[in-house]
Coordinates of C-alpha atoms in Angstrom, one line a residue:
M193 CA -0.1 0.0 0.0
L194 CA 1.1 3.8 -0.5
P195 CA 2.4 5.6 2.2
T196 CA -0.3 7.7 4.1
R197 CA -0.7 11.6 4.2
L198 CA 2.2 12.9 6.8
P199 CA 1.2 15.2 9.1
H200 CA 2.7 18.7 8.9
S201 CA 4.7 18.9 11.7
S202 CA 7.0 15.7 11.3
I203 CA 8.0 16.9 7.6
Q204 CA 8.8 20.6 8.7
A205 CA 10.8 19.1 11.0
T206 CA 12.8 17.2 8.5
C207 CA 12.9 20.2 6.2
R208 CA 14.4 22.7 9.2
H209 CA 17.3 20.0 9.2
V210 CA 18.2 20.3 5.4
P211 CA 19.7 24.1 5.1
K212 CA 20.1 25.1 1.4
T213 CA 23.6 24.6 1.4
S214 CA 23.6 21.0 2.0
F215 CA 22.1 20.2 -1.4
P216 CA 24.7 19.4 -3.8
L217 CA 25.3 21.7 -7.0
T218 CA 23.8 18.6 -9.1
S219 CA 20.6 18.4 -7.2
R220 CA 18.2 19.9 -9.9
R221 CA 19.7 17.5 -12.7
A222 CA 19.5 14.5 -10.1
L223 CA 15.9 15.1 -9.6
S224 CA 15.0 16.0 -13.4
Y225 CA 17.1 13.5 -15.2
T226 CA 18.1 9.9 -15.3
R227 CA 20.2 7.7 -17.5
P228 CA 18.3 6.6 -20.7
T229 CA 17.3 3.3 -20.6
L230 CA 18.3 2.5 -24.4
A231 CA 22.0 3.1 -25.4
A232 CA 22.4 5.7 -27.8
T233 CA 21.6 4.5 -31.3
S234 CA 24.7 4.1 -33.5
I235 CA 24.7 6.8 -36.6
R236 CA 26.3 3.8 -38.6
L237 CA 24.7 0.6 -39.4
T238 CA 26.5 -2.3 -37.6
S239 CA 26.4 -6.2 -38.3
E240 CA 24.7 -6.2 -35.0
D241 CA 21.8 -4.5 -36.6
L242 CA 21.5 -6.6 -39.7
K243 CA 20.6 -9.6 -38.3
A244 CA 18.1 -11.6 -40.2
T245 CA 15.5 -13.4 -37.8
T246 CA 12.6 -14.2 -40.4
P247 CA 12.0 -15.1 -44.3
L248 CA 11.3 -11.5 -45.0
A249 CA 14.4 -10.0 -43.1
E250 CA 16.4 -12.6 -45.4
K251 CA 14.8 -11.7 -48.4
L252 CA 15.6 -8.0 -47.8
R253 CA 18.8 -8.7 -46.4
D254 CA 19.6 -10.4 -49.7
T255 CA 18.8 -7.6 -51.9
G256 CA 22.3 -6.1 -51.2
I257 CA 21.0 -2.7 -50.4
W258 CA 22.3 -2.9 -46.6
R259 CA 26.0 -3.3 -46.3
T260 CA 28.4 -2.8 -43.3
R261 CA 32.1 -2.4 -43.4
A262 CA 34.0 -5.5 -42.6
P263 CA 34.8 -6.1 -38.8
S264 CA 38.4 -6.4 -37.7
K265 CA 38.0 -10.1 -37.2
A266 CA 37.5 -10.3 -40.8
T267 CA 40.9 -12.3 -41.3
Q268 CA 39.8 -15.4 -38.9
P269 CA 38.9 -18.5 -40.2
D270 CA 35.6 -19.1 -39.1
F271 CA 34.5 -15.4 -39.9
V272 CA 35.6 -15.9 -43.9
E273 CA 33.7 -19.3 -43.6
E274 CA 30.7 -17.7 -42.6
Q275 CA 30.9 -14.9 -45.3
T276 CA 31.7 -17.4 -48.1
K277 CA 28.3 -19.1 -47.2
R278 CA 26.5 -16.1 -47.4
R279 CA 28.0 -15.2 -50.8
T280 CA 27.1 -18.7 -51.9
R281 CA 23.6 -18.7 -50.6
T282 CA 22.5 -14.9 -51.9
S283 CA 24.4 -15.5 -55.2
S284 CA 21.5 -17.8 -56.0
V285 CA 19.0 -14.8 -56.1
P286 CA 18.9 -12.9 -59.0
K287 CA 19.9 -9.2 -58.8
S288 CA 20.1 -6.2 -61.0
P289 CA 23.2 -4.1 -60.6
S290 CA 20.9 -1.1 -61.7
V291 CA 18.4 -1.7 -58.9
K292 CA 19.5 1.1 -56.1
G293 CA 17.6 1.5 -52.8
D294 CA 17.2 3.6 -49.7
K295 CA 19.4 1.8 -47.0
Q296 CA 18.1 4.2 -44.4
R297 CA 14.4 2.8 -44.1
V298 CA 13.5 0.4 -41.8
H299 CA 10.7 -2.4 -42.3
L300 CA 8.2 -4.2 -40.2
V301 CA 9.5 -8.0 -41.0
S302 CA 8.0 -9.8 -38.0
D303 CA 4.7 -11.7 -39.0
K304 CA 3.6 -12.4 -35.3
L305 CA 4.1 -8.6 -34.8
G306 CA 1.6 -7.6 -37.2
D307 CA -0.8 -10.2 -36.1
D308 CA -0.6 -9.0 -32.7
I309 CA -1.0 -5.3 -33.5
V310 CA -4.2 -6.2 -35.6
S311 CA -5.9 -8.2 -33.0
Y312 CA -5.1 -5.7 -30.8
I313 CA -6.4 -2.5 -32.5
G314 CA -8.5 -4.6 -34.8
P315 CA -11.9 -3.6 -33.1
S316 CA -11.4 0.2 -33.7
L317 CA -10.2 -0.5 -37.3
E318 CA -13.6 -2.4 -38.1
R319 CA -15.2 1.1 -38.6
H320 CA -12.9 1.1 -41.9
R321 CA -13.9 -2.0 -43.4
G322 CA -14.1 -1.5 -47.1
C323 CA -12.5 1.8 -47.2
D324 CA -10.0 3.2 -49.3
I325 CA -6.3 3.1 -48.3
I326 CA -3.3 5.4 -49.1
D327 CA -0.4 3.6 -48.2
I328 CA 2.8 5.5 -48.2
N329 CA 6.2 3.9 -48.2
P330 CA 4.9 0.3 -48.0
G331 CA 8.5 -1.3 -48.5
A332 CA 8.3 -4.9 -47.8
G333 CA 4.8 -4.9 -47.7
L334 CA 3.7 -7.0 -44.5
W335 CA 1.8 -4.1 -42.6
S336 CA 0.2 -3.5 -45.8
S337 CA -0.7 -6.9 -46.4
K338 CA -1.8 -7.4 -42.7
L339 CA -4.6 -4.3 -42.9
N340 CA -5.6 -5.0 -46.7
D341 CA -6.4 -8.7 -45.1
L342 CA -8.5 -7.1 -42.2
L343 CA -10.2 -4.5 -43.8
Q344 CA -10.6 -5.8 -47.5
P345 CA -10.4 -2.2 -48.7
R346 CA -12.4 -1.1 -52.1
S347 CA -8.9 0.5 -53.3
H348 CA -5.3 0.3 -51.7
L349 CA -3.1 2.8 -53.2
L350 CA 0.6 2.0 -52.5
L351 CA 2.6 5.1 -52.6
E352 CA 6.2 3.3 -53.3
P353 CA 9.2 5.6 -54.4
E354 CA 11.2 2.4 -54.9
A355 CA 8.9 0.4 -56.9
E356 CA 11.4 -1.1 -58.7
L357 CA 13.0 -2.6 -55.7
Y358 CA 10.0 -3.3 -53.7
T359 CA 7.3 -5.0 -56.3
P360 CA 8.6 -8.4 -55.7
F361 CA 7.8 -8.0 -52.1
L362 CA 4.3 -6.5 -53.1
K363 CA 3.2 -9.2 -55.7
S364 CA 0.6 -11.0 -53.9
L365 CA -0.7 -7.9 -52.7
L366 CA -0.8 -6.2 -55.8
Q367 CA -2.8 -9.5 -56.8
K368 CA -5.7 -8.4 -54.9
S369 CA -8.5 -6.4 -56.0
G370 CA -8.4 -2.5 -56.2
T371 CA -4.5 -2.4 -55.3
R372 CA -2.7 -0.3 -57.2
L373 CA 1.2 0.6 -57.1
V374 CA 2.0 4.3 -57.7
P375 CA 6.0 5.0 -58.2
K376 CA 5.7 8.3 -56.1
S377 CA 6.7 9.5 -53.0
G378 CA 4.3 10.7 -50.0
I379 CA 6.5 13.1 -48.6
L380 CA 7.2 15.0 -52.0
W381 CA 3.8 17.1 -51.7
K382 CA 3.6 17.4 -55.3
D383 CA 3.6 13.8 -55.9
L384 CA 1.1 13.4 -53.2
L385 CA -1.3 16.0 -54.2
S386 CA -1.2 14.4 -57.8
V387 CA -2.7 11.3 -56.1
L388 CA -5.5 12.9 -54.1
T389 CA -7.2 13.3 -57.2
P390 CA -10.5 11.7 -58.3
E391 CA -8.3 9.7 -60.9
Y392 CA -6.7 7.8 -57.8
L393 CA -9.6 8.3 -55.1
P394 CA -12.8 8.2 -57.3
H395 CA -15.3 7.3 -54.4
Q396 CA -13.7 10.5 -52.2
T397 CA -15.0 14.1 -52.4
Q398 CA -12.8 17.0 -51.6
H399 CA -14.9 19.6 -49.8
P400 CA -14.7 23.3 -50.1
R401 CA -13.5 25.4 -47.4
G402 CA -16.0 26.1 -44.8
S403 CA -18.2 23.1 -45.4
E404 CA -19.6 21.3 -42.3
K405 CA -18.2 17.9 -43.5
L406 CA -14.5 19.0 -43.2
Q407 CA -15.2 18.7 -39.6
Q408 CA -17.1 15.4 -39.7
R409 CA -14.9 11.8 -39.3
N410 CA -14.5 10.3 -42.4
D411 CA -14.1 6.5 -41.9
T412 CA -14.2 5.7 -45.7
L413 CA -10.7 6.9 -45.9
L414 CA -7.4 5.6 -44.3
V415 CA -3.8 6.7 -44.4
T416 CA -0.7 4.8 -43.3
A417 CA 2.9 5.3 -43.6
N418 CA 6.3 4.0 -42.6
F419 CA 8.6 7.3 -41.8
A420 CA 10.9 5.2 -40.0
F421 CA 14.7 5.7 -40.9
H422 CA 17.6 4.9 -39.4
P423 CA 19.9 6.9 -39.6
K424 CA 17.5 9.7 -39.1
K425 CA 17.3 11.5 -42.5
R426 CA 17.9 15.3 -41.8
F427 CA 16.4 18.1 -44.1
R428 CA 17.7 21.9 -43.7
M429 CA 17.4 23.0 -40.1
F430 CA 15.5 19.9 -39.2
D431 CA 17.4 17.1 -37.8
S432 CA 14.8 14.7 -38.5
I433 CA 12.3 14.7 -41.6
T434 CA 9.9 12.5 -39.8
L435 CA 9.2 14.9 -37.2
M436 CA 8.8 17.8 -40.0
V437 CA 6.3 15.5 -41.6
L438 CA 4.5 14.5 -38.7
H439 CA 4.0 18.3 -37.9
Q440 CA 2.8 18.9 -41.1
F441 CA 0.3 16.2 -41.1
I442 CA -0.8 17.5 -37.5
E443 CA -1.3 21.2 -39.0
S444 CA -3.3 19.8 -42.1
I445 CA -6.0 18.5 -39.8
A446 CA -6.6 22.9 -38.8
T447 CA -5.9 23.8 -42.6
N448 CA -8.2 21.0 -44.2
S449 CA -5.0 20.1 -46.6
L450 CA -3.7 17.1 -47.6
F451 CA -6.1 13.8 -46.4
Q452 CA -8.0 16.0 -44.3
S453 CA -9.7 18.1 -47.3
Y454 CA -11.9 14.7 -47.3
G455 CA -13.0 15.2 -43.6
L456 CA -11.2 14.0 -40.7
V457 CA -9.2 11.0 -41.9
R458 CA -7.2 8.7 -39.2
M459 CA -3.4 7.9 -39.9
L460 CA -1.6 5.2 -38.8
I461 CA 2.3 6.1 -38.8
W462 CA 5.3 4.0 -38.2
T463 CA 8.5 5.9 -36.9
R464 CA 11.6 5.1 -34.9
F465 CA 11.3 4.8 -31.3
D466 CA 12.7 8.5 -30.5
D467 CA 10.7 10.5 -33.3
K468 CA 7.7 10.6 -31.1
T469 CA 9.0 12.2 -27.7
R470 CA 8.3 15.6 -28.9
I471 CA 4.9 15.2 -30.4
L472 CA 3.9 12.4 -28.0
P473 CA 5.5 13.3 -24.5
R474 CA 5.3 11.5 -21.6
F475 CA 6.1 14.0 -19.3
M476 CA 5.5 18.0 -19.1
Q477 CA 9.1 18.9 -19.7
R478 CA 9.0 17.5 -23.6
R479 CA 5.6 19.2 -23.9
G480 CA 6.0 21.8 -27.0
I481 CA 4.1 23.4 -29.3
S482 CA 3.6 19.9 -31.6
A483 CA 2.5 18.5 -28.6
V484 CA -0.2 21.0 -27.8
L485 CA -1.4 21.2 -31.4
S486 CA -2.1 17.2 -31.2
E487 CA -3.9 17.9 -28.0
L488 CA -6.3 20.7 -29.7
Y489 CA -6.3 18.8 -33.1
C490 CA -6.7 15.1 -32.1
D491 CA -9.6 13.1 -30.6
H492 CA -6.8 10.5 -29.7
F493 CA -3.1 10.1 -30.2
R494 CA -2.0 7.1 -29.1
E495 CA 0.9 4.6 -29.1
V496 CA 0.2 1.1 -30.8
C497 CA 3.4 -0.5 -30.0
G498 CA 6.9 0.5 -29.0
T499 CA 10.1 -0.2 -27.0
A500 CA 9.7 -2.1 -24.0
N501 CA 12.1 0.0 -22.1
G502 CA 10.3 3.3 -22.3
D503 CA 11.5 6.8 -23.7
P504 CA 15.5 7.1 -24.1
L505 CA 15.6 10.3 -22.4
W506 CA 17.5 12.0 -19.4
F507 CA 14.0 13.3 -17.9
K508 CA 12.4 11.0 -15.4
R509 CA 8.8 11.6 -14.0
E510 CA 7.7 10.9 -10.4
T511 CA 7.4 7.6 -9.7
Q512 CA 3.7 7.7 -8.1
L513 CA 2.5 9.6 -11.4
E514 CA 3.8 7.0 -13.8
K515 CA 2.5 4.4 -11.8
A516 CA -0.9 6.2 -11.7
S517 CA -0.8 6.6 -15.2
S518 CA -0.2 2.9 -16.1
L519 CA -3.1 1.7 -13.6
W520 CA -5.4 4.1 -15.0
T521 CA -4.7 2.5 -18.9
A522 CA -5.3 -0.8 -17.3
Q523 CA -8.3 0.2 -15.9
R524 CA -9.8 1.6 -19.2
M525 CA -8.5 -1.8 -20.8
R526 CA -10.5 -3.9 -18.6
D527 CA -14.1 -1.8 -18.9
A528 CA -13.2 -2.0 -22.9
G529 CA -12.4 -5.7 -22.9
T530 CA -9.1 -5.0 -24.5
V531 CA -6.6 -8.1 -24.0
M532 CA -3.1 -7.5 -24.3
P533 CA -1.5 -10.1 -26.6
S534 CA 0.9 -12.7 -24.9
G535 CA 4.3 -11.6 -24.6
R536 CA 3.7 -8.1 -25.4
S537 CA 3.4 -6.4 -21.9
N538 CA 6.1 -4.0 -20.4
E539 CA 7.0 -4.0 -16.8
S540 CA 4.7 -1.3 -15.5
Y541 CA 1.6 -2.7 -17.3
R542 CA 2.3 -6.3 -15.5
E543 CA 2.8 -4.1 -12.0
A544 CA -0.6 -2.0 -12.8
V545 CA -2.5 -5.0 -13.5
A546 CA -1.4 -6.6 -10.3
N547 CA -2.6 -3.0 -8.4
L548 CA -6.0 -3.4 -10.2
E549 CA -6.4 -7.1 -9.0
Q550 CA -5.4 -6.0 -5.4
G551 CA -7.7 -3.2 -5.6
I552 CA -5.0 -0.3 -4.8
A553 CA -5.9 3.0 -5.7
I554 CA -3.1 5.4 -6.7
V555 CA -3.6 8.9 -5.8
P556 CA -1.1 11.4 -7.5
G557 CA 0.4 13.6 -4.8
S558 CA -0.8 11.6 -2.0
S559 CA 2.3 10.5 -0.7
V560 CA 6.1 11.5 -0.8
P561 CA 7.3 11.4 -4.3
S562 CA 10.1 9.3 -5.4
F563 CA 12.1 8.8 -8.1
D564 CA 13.4 5.6 -9.8
R565 CA 17.2 6.1 -10.1
P566 CA 19.9 3.6 -11.7
Y567 CA 21.7 3.5 -8.3
H568 CA 19.1 2.2 -6.3
D569 CA 19.3 -1.3 -8.0
V570 CA 23.3 -1.0 -7.5
L571 CA 22.9 -0.2 -3.8
S572 CA 20.5 -3.1 -3.2
K573 CA 22.9 -5.5 -4.7
L574 CA 25.6 -4.0 -2.5
K575 CA 23.5 -4.3 0.8
E576 CA 22.6 -8.0 -0.3
K577 CA 26.1 -9.0 -0.9
N578 CA 27.2 -6.8 2.5
E579 CA 24.9 -9.0 4.5
L580 CA 26.0 -12.2 2.6
A581 CA 29.9 -11.5 3.4
E582 CA 28.7 -10.2 6.8
G583 CA 30.0 -6.6 6.2
F584 CA 32.3 -5.2 4.0
D585 CA 35.9 -4.3 5.3
R586 CA 35.6 -0.6 5.6
H587 CA 39.3 -0.1 5.1
T588 CA 40.4 -2.4 2.2
D589 CA 37.1 -3.3 0.3
P590 CA 36.2 -0.5 -2.1
R591 CA 32.3 -1.9 -2.4
Y592 CA 31.8 -0.3 1.3
K593 CA 32.8 3.2 0.2
Q594 CA 30.6 3.1 -2.9
M595 CA 27.6 1.5 -0.7
Q596 CA 28.5 4.2 1.7
R597 CA 28.4 6.8 -1.0
Y598 CA 24.9 5.7 -2.4
Q599 CA 23.6 5.2 0.8
W600 CA 24.4 8.9 2.0
R601 CA 22.7 9.8 -1.9
E602 CA 19.5 8.0 -0.7
N603 CA 19.4 9.7 2.2
W604 CA 19.5 13.1 1.0
E605 CA 17.1 12.5 -1.7
V606 CA 14.7 11.3 1.1
K607 CA 14.8 14.6 3.1
R608 CA 14.4 16.5 -0.3
H609 CA 11.4 14.7 -1.4
L610 CA 9.8 15.3 2.1
C611 CA 10.0 18.9 1.5
L612 CA 8.6 18.9 -1.9
Y613 CA 5.7 16.8 -0.5
E614 CA 5.3 19.4 2.5
W615 CA 5.5 22.4 0.1
Q616 CA 2.8 20.9 -2.2
Q617 CA 0.7 19.8 0.8
R618 CA 0.6 23.3 2.0
L619 CA -0.6 24.5 -1.2
D620 CA -3.2 22.1 -1.5
D621 CA -4.5 22.9 1.5
I622 CA -4.9 26.8 0.5
V623 CA -6.8 25.5 -2.3
E624 CA -9.1 23.0 -0.7
A625 CA -9.7 26.1 2.1
K626 CA -10.8 28.3 -0.8
K627 CA -13.1 26.0 -2.4
S628 CA -14.8 24.8 0.5
G629 CA -15.1 27.9 2.1
R630 CA -13.7 26.8 5.8
A631 CA -11.7 29.6 5.9
T632 CA -12.5 33.2 5.9
P633 CA -10.7 35.6 3.2
E634 CA -8.4 36.8 5.9
E635 CA -7.2 33.6 7.1
I636 CA -6.7 32.3 3.7
R637 CA -4.7 35.5 3.0
D638 CA -2.6 34.6 6.1
M639 CA -2.0 31.0 4.6
E640 CA -0.8 32.5 1.3
A641 CA 1.4 35.1 2.8
A642 CA 2.9 32.6 5.1
W643 CA 3.3 29.7 2.1
H644 CA 5.1 32.7 -0.1
A645 CA 7.4 33.7 2.6
S646 CA 8.5 30.0 3.3
M647 CA 9.1 29.3 -0.4
S648 CA 10.7 32.6 -1.1
R649 CA 13.3 31.4 1.5
N650 CA 14.4 28.5 -1.0
G651 CA 17.1 28.7 -3.4
A652 CA 16.5 28.6 -7.3
K653 CA 17.8 25.0 -7.3
H654 CA 15.4 23.9 -4.9
M655 CA 12.4 25.9 -6.4
G656 CA 13.2 24.6 -10.0
E657 CA 12.5 21.1 -8.5
Y658 CA 9.5 22.0 -6.9
I659 CA 8.2 23.6 -9.7
T660 CA 8.9 20.7 -12.0
Y661 CA 7.1 18.1 -9.6
R662 CA 4.2 20.5 -9.4
D663 CA 3.8 20.9 -12.9
N664 CA 3.8 17.3 -13.7
L665 CA 1.2 16.7 -10.7
H666 CA -0.9 19.5 -12.3
F667 CA -1.3 17.7 -15.2
M668 CA -2.1 14.4 -13.7
R669 CA -4.7 15.8 -11.3
Q670 CA -6.9 17.4 -14.2
N671 CA -9.9 15.3 -15.6
P672 CA -9.0 14.3 -17.9
P673 CA -5.2 14.4 -17.7
V674 CA -3.9 16.9 -20.0
M675 CA -1.3 15.4 -22.2
H676 CA -2.5 12.1 -24.6
W677 CA 0.0 9.8 -23.0
D678 CA -2.1 9.9 -19.9
R679 CA -5.4 9.8 -21.6
R680 CA -4.3 6.5 -23.4
D681 CA -6.9 3.6 -23.9
I682 CA -4.2 1.1 -24.5
E683 CA -0.6 0.2 -23.1
P684 CA 1.9 0.0 -26.0
L685 CA 2.8 -3.5 -27.1
A686 CA 6.5 -4.1 -26.7
V687 CA 8.8 -4.7 -29.7
L688 CA 12.0 -6.5 -30.4
P689 CA 14.7 -4.8 -32.5
D690 CA 14.8 -8.1 -34.4
E691 CA 11.2 -7.6 -35.3
F692 CA 12.5 -4.9 -37.8
Y693 CA 14.8 -5.1 -40.4
P694 CA 17.3 -3.2 -39.6
N695 CA 17.1 -4.0 -36.4
I696 CA 16.0 -0.6 -35.1
E697 CA 13.0 -0.5 -32.8
C698 CA 9.8 1.3 -34.3
C699 CA 6.5 2.2 -33.2
L700 CA 3.1 2.5 -34.6
L701 CA 1.5 6.0 -33.6
D702 CA -2.5 6.0 -34.1
L703 CA -3.9 9.4 -34.8
Q704 CA -7.6 10.4 -35.0
P705 CA -8.3 13.8 -36.0
K706 CA -11.1 15.7 -34.3
A707 CA -13.2 18.9 -35.0
V708 CA -11.1 21.7 -34.4
H709 CA -11.9 25.3 -32.8
P710 CA -13.3 27.4 -35.8
L711 CA -10.9 30.2 -35.0
M712 CA -7.9 28.0 -35.4
R713 CA -8.8 27.4 -38.7
E714 CA -8.7 30.9 -40.1
M715 CA -5.5 30.5 -41.6
G716 CA -4.1 31.9 -44.7
P717 CA -5.5 34.3 -47.3
N718 CA -9.0 35.3 -47.1
S719 CA -9.4 34.9 -43.2
N720 CA -9.1 36.9 -40.4
R721 CA -5.5 34.9 -39.8
A722 CA -6.6 34.1 -36.2
G723 CA -5.0 30.7 -36.4
D724 CA -1.9 31.7 -37.7
S725 CA -1.7 34.6 -35.1
F726 CA -2.3 31.9 -32.4
E727 CA 0.6 29.7 -33.4
L728 CA 2.8 32.7 -32.9
I729 CA 0.7 33.4 -29.6
M730 CA 1.9 30.0 -28.5
R731 CA 5.5 30.3 -29.8
S732 CA 6.1 33.4 -28.0
M733 CA 4.2 32.4 -24.5
L734 CA 6.1 28.8 -24.7
S735 CA 9.6 30.4 -25.1
I736 CA 9.1 31.6 -21.8
G737 CA 7.2 28.7 -20.5
T738 CA 7.7 29.0 -16.8
Q739 CA 7.0 32.7 -16.0
P740 CA 3.7 33.8 -14.7
I741 CA 0.7 34.0 -17.4
N742 CA 0.6 37.8 -16.7
K743 CA 4.3 38.4 -17.4
A744 CA 4.0 36.1 -20.6
L745 CA 1.1 38.0 -22.0
A746 CA 2.6 41.5 -21.6
A747 CA 5.7 40.3 -23.4
L748 CA 3.7 39.3 -26.1
W749 CA 2.4 42.5 -27.0
P750 CA 1.7 45.8 -24.3
G751 CA -1.9 45.9 -22.9
A752 CA -2.6 42.3 -23.6
A753 CA -2.3 40.8 -20.1
E754 CA -4.7 43.9 -18.6
F755 CA -7.4 43.2 -21.3
I756 CA -7.3 39.2 -21.0
I757 CA -6.2 38.1 -17.5
P758 CA -9.6 39.5 -15.9
R759 CA -11.8 37.9 -18.6
W760 CA -9.8 34.5 -18.3
H761 CA -11.6 32.7 -15.7
S762 CA -10.3 29.0 -16.5
I763 CA -7.1 30.0 -15.2
R764 CA -8.4 30.8 -11.8
D765 CA -10.6 27.3 -11.7
S766 CA -9.3 24.6 -10.2
E767 CA -11.8 22.3 -11.7
R768 CA -10.7 23.4 -15.1
G769 CA -7.2 23.3 -14.7
G770 CA -6.7 26.7 -13.0
I771 CA -4.8 27.9 -9.8
D772 CA -6.2 30.4 -7.7
V773 CA -3.4 31.4 -5.2
D774 CA -2.1 34.8 -4.3
S775 CA 1.7 34.2 -5.0
S776 CA 4.1 34.3 -7.8
H777 CA 5.6 30.7 -6.6
A778 CA 1.9 29.3 -7.5
S779 CA 0.8 31.2 -10.6
L780 CA 0.0 29.4 -13.4
T781 CA 2.4 29.5 -16.5
P782 CA 2.3 29.1 -19.9
R783 CA 3.6 25.5 -20.3
M784 CA 0.9 24.6 -17.6
L785 CA -2.2 25.3 -19.6
N786 CA -4.2 22.6 -21.2
S787 CA -6.3 22.6 -24.4
A788 CA -9.3 24.1 -23.3
Q789 CA -7.2 26.9 -21.8
W790 CA -5.5 27.8 -25.1
A791 CA -9.0 27.8 -26.7
E792 CA -10.1 30.3 -24.2
L793 CA -6.9 32.4 -24.9
L794 CA -7.7 32.7 -28.4
D795 CA -11.3 33.7 -28.0
L796 CA -10.0 36.4 -25.7
W797 CA -7.4 37.7 -28.0
M798 CA -9.8 38.2 -30.9
Q799 CA -12.0 40.2 -28.5
W800 CA -9.4 42.3 -27.7
P801 CA -10.2 45.5 -29.7
F802 CA -6.6 46.6 -29.8
R803 CA -4.8 43.4 -30.7
P804 CA -1.9 43.8 -33.3
S805 CA -2.4 42.4 -36.7
F806 CA -0.9 39.1 -37.9
V807 CA 2.1 41.1 -39.7
D808 CA 2.9 43.0 -36.5
L809 CA 3.0 39.8 -34.6
I810 CA 5.3 38.4 -37.1
G811 CA 7.8 41.7 -36.8
R812 CA 7.7 41.6 -32.9
S813 CA 8.3 37.6 -32.7
Q814 CA 11.3 38.1 -35.3
D815 CA 12.6 41.0 -33.2
E816 CA 12.6 39.0 -30.0
G817 CA 13.7 35.8 -31.5
T818 CA 10.9 34.0 -30.8
V819 CA 9.7 32.7 -34.0
H820 CA 10.4 29.0 -33.4
G821 CA 9.5 29.2 -29.6
A822 CA 9.6 25.8 -27.4
D823 CA 9.8 23.6 -30.4
T824 CA 12.8 25.2 -32.6
D825 CA 12.6 22.1 -35.1
F826 CA 9.0 23.3 -36.0
G827 CA 9.4 26.9 -36.5
T828 CA 8.1 26.9 -39.9
T829 CA 6.3 24.7 -42.7
I830 CA 8.4 23.9 -45.2
D831 CA 7.2 22.1 -48.5
L832 CA 9.5 19.7 -50.0

C-alpha cells in the first residue's frame, strides 16, 4: 500500500534540518534526469543491426542494399567461412545491378508482431472495413498486407518511391482487387497532391473550405505510412524529416489540407522509437508546441506498439505519477475488454494489472514523491552482498565506500522529497480552504502569505525541482489528464529490435483527428488570420514557459495582460486546470495550460479591440527571436 498523508509537523521538522547549503550543486539534474534506458543508437549501421531472423528479413538482406564495413575479425577463419556461405546463399538470388535503394528505411518483418497489432486494435479498425487506403512507403509490404486482409478495402494505393526494388515484395498484394502501385513519394507534396485526385480516389470527395463535412469523421478513407529511418534523415534545419512531416500532418487537420480535405481522416504512422518524443511526450518537460497542437486537433493520439524500455531520455517523471498513469490505462483496457497479446506487456503494465487485481488505488500527490534511479538497484545489490559477506571491510573493500556513498545519496534524496511533498501539501490546503469555504478571506490571505514567505527562502535549484514536480502533478490531477499519453486507452505493445530490418525498434502511432475550434481554422489568405496568430502566440508564450501568465502576455504585446487576465476565468478555476493562489510561486505558467485554456485564450485575443495584426505579431516575434519558440524544429512549415 502507498504511504499515508504525513502530518505537517513531522515534515517541517525534517525540512528544517536540510539547509540550502546541504544540497549538492547537481541537485536539480539529479531530480529531473536519469540515465536513458536505451543506449544511444549508432549513426552507422553495423552487423549487429542486420540480423535476419525471419524469412522476410532474409529476403531484404539478400537484395544487397544494406551493407556494413567488414569487422576487425574479418581475417579469422570462422568469419571467412561464414561470409563465404553467405555469398553462396545470396548469389542464387538474381539481382539487377541497376537497382538501388535507400538503406536508411526500416521495415516491419515480424509476421507475429503484425498479427498481434491487428488483434489488439482490430476492433477500432472495423469501422474502416471496405474503405480506401492511402499507403505511403509500403516497402516490404508486411504491414500493408495485414491491413488489406483485415479491412478488405475497395481501393489500396501503394505510394512507393522505390517501386522497382519492392515490386517483388508486393507481388501478392498487387494481385488483390483494387490494389494499385504508384511509383511516387508520399513526402514530396507535389507527388502526394497528384494522387489526391478523382483519378486515384474516385469514391472520395474533397470538400470546399468552410464546409461542415470537413469537421466530420471520414471512416471511408484511411492513411498509413512508414517514416522509420535509420539513421535519421535530415532536411535543412530539421534533424529529422519524420518530425517535420508528422508536424505538417497534424497542422493539415486545422487547415483541412492533404488528406483532411476529405474530412477527418485517421492516420497510422510508423516511426523510429525516438521520433515521437516531442509530439507524444510522456512528461511535461517535453510538451512543446507540436504536442499542444496534437491535443487541440486530435481526439486520440496513441502509441500502439513501441520499445519495452520506455523513452530513451534523461528526464524522469515522479514514480507515483507513472504508476497512476499505467493503472488508469489498465482500468480503461479492462472496462473496454481489451486484451494484451501474450508476451507483449512491459513491466509497468504488469505491475498496474497486479495493483488493479489487488484493489490498490494510486492518487497522484497523496504520498511523498520518489524517483527511480539506476543507483537504487546497485545499492540494493551491494546491501545483499554486504549481508552475505557479514559486512564489507571498511578499510580494504572498495565496495564499502561505494555502498556508503550511495546510501548517503539516498538519505539526502529522501529528505529533499519530504520537502517537496510538504510544500505541495500546504499549497493544496490553501486551494481546498478556498474551495470549501472553511476559512475566512483573512485566514486565506495569511495562509498564502506564510506559504509565499516560506517558498521565497528556498534557493533557485530547490524551487526548480519543486516547480517541475508541481507542474507534472498538475497535469495528472485534471480530468481528463492534460497529455495524450496519460489519456491512452491501450498500453503500447512491447517490440523487439529483430522484428524490424534493420534491427531498429520502431513504434506505430495512431492519430484520430477531431473537429477543430473555428478560430484555429482561420489561416491563410481570405481569413482573419486567427489561426496563424494563435501559433505565434503559443510560440512566444512557450518560449518563456515557466514565467507567470501575466508576464508572458505582457511580453507578447503591451496591454494584452490587462485585457485578457480579468476575463480568462479558467486560469483561476481549479476544476478546469486553474490555480487561484495569491503568490508568484503558485502562478499558472504557459507550459501548464491545457488545450481548453489555450482555446479560451484565442477567443479572448480575438475579442481584444486593440490586438495587433498578424503582420505586426510576426515582426515582434522576429525582433525578439521567438519565432521558433519552444519547438525550434517546427518553426516553419516547409513544403518539400
